[in-house]
mmCIF file of C-alpha atoms in Angstrom:
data_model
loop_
_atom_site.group_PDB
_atom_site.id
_atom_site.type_symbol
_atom_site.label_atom_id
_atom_site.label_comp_id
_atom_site.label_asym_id
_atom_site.label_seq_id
_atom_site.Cartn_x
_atom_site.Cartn_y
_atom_site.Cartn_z
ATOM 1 C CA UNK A 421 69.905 20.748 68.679
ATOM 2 C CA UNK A 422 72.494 19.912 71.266
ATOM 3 C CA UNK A 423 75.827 20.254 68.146
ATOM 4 C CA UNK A 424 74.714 23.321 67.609
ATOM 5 C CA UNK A 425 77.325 25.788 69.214
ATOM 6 C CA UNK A 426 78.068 29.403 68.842
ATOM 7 C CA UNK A 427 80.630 30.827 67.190
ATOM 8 C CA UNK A 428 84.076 31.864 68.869
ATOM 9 C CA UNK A 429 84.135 35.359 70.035
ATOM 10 C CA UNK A 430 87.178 37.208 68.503
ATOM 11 C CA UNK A 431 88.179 40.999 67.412
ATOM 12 C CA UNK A 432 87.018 41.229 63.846
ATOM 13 C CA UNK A 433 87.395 45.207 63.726
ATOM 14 C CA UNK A 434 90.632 45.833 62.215
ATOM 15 C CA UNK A 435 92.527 48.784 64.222
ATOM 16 C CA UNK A 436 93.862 50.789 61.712
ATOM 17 C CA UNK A 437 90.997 53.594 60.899
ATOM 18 C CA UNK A 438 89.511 53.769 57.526
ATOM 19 C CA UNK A 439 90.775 56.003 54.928
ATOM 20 C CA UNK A 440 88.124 57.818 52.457
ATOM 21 C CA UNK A 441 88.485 56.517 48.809
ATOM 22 C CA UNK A 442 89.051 60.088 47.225
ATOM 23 C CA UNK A 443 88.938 63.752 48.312
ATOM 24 C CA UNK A 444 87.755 66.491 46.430
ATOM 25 C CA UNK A 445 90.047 69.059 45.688
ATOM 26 C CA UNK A 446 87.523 71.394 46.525
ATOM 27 C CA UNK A 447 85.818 70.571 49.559
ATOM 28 C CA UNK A 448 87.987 68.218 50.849
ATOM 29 C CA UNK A 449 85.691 65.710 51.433
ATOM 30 C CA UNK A 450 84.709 62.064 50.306
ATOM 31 C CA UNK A 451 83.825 61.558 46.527
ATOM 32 C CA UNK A 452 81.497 58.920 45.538
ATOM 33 C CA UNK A 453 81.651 56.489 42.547
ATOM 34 C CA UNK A 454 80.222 58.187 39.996
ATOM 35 C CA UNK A 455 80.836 55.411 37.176
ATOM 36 C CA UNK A 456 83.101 53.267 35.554
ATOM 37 C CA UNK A 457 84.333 52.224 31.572
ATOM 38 C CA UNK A 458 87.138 50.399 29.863
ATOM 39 C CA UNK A 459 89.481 52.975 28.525
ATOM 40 C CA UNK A 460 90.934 49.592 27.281
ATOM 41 C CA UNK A 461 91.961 45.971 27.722
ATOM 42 C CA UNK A 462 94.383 46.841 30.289
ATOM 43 C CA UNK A 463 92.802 49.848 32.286
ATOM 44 C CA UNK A 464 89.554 51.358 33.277
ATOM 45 C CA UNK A 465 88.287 54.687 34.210
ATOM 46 C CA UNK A 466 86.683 55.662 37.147
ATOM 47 C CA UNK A 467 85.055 58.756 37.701
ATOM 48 C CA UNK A 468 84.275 59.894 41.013
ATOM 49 C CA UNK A 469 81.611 62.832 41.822
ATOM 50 C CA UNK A 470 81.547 65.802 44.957
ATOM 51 C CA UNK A 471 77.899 65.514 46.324
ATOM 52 C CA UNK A 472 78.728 68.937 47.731
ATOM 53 C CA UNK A 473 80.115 70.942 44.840
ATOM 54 C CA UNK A 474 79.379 68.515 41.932
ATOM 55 C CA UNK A 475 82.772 68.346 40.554
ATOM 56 C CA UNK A 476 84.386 64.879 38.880
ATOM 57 C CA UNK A 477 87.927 63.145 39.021
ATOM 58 C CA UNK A 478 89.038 60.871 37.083
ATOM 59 C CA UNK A 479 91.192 58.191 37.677
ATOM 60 C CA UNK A 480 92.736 55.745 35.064
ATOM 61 C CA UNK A 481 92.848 52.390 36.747
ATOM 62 C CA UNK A 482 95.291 48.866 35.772
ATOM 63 C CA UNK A 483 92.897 46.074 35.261
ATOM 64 C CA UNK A 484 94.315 42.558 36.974
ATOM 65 C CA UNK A 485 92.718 39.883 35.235
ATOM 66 C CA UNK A 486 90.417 39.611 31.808
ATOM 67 C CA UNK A 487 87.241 37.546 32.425
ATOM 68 C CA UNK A 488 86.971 34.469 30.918
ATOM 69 C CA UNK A 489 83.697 33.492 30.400
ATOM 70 C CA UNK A 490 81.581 36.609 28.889
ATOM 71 C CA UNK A 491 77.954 36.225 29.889
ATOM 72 C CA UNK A 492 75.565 37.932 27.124
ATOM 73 C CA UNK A 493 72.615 40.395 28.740
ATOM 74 C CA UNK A 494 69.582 39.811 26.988
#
């Protein structure tokens, strides 16, 4: 027990304040993920919902990288 030590102490909060992901046009406030797709090998859409007036935006999204293993779901 006595190599155990603690870890270092040391500002992990970054200082710039977080920015919400989307706005509603709306309400003008924070959309959530409503779901994704492929649109096609190079871009997906995401579609993001208003929990306060229901409304959807979508955004069309460049994909990085293709996966190269593809793991069946049975």
């Amino acid at each position: 027990m006595s190599n155990i030590r603690p870890f270092a102490k040391r500002d992990t909060l970054s200082k710039a304040s977080i920015q919400p992901l989307l706005l509603c046009p709306v309400c003008n406030i924070e959309m959530c993920l409503f779901g994704t797709e492929s649109e096609s090998d190079k871009r997906d859409l995401y579609t993001f919902e208003c929990v306060a007036c229901g409304g959807l935006e979508v955004r069309g999204v460049q994909v990085k990288g293709v996966a190269s293993i593809i793991i069946p779901i049975n």
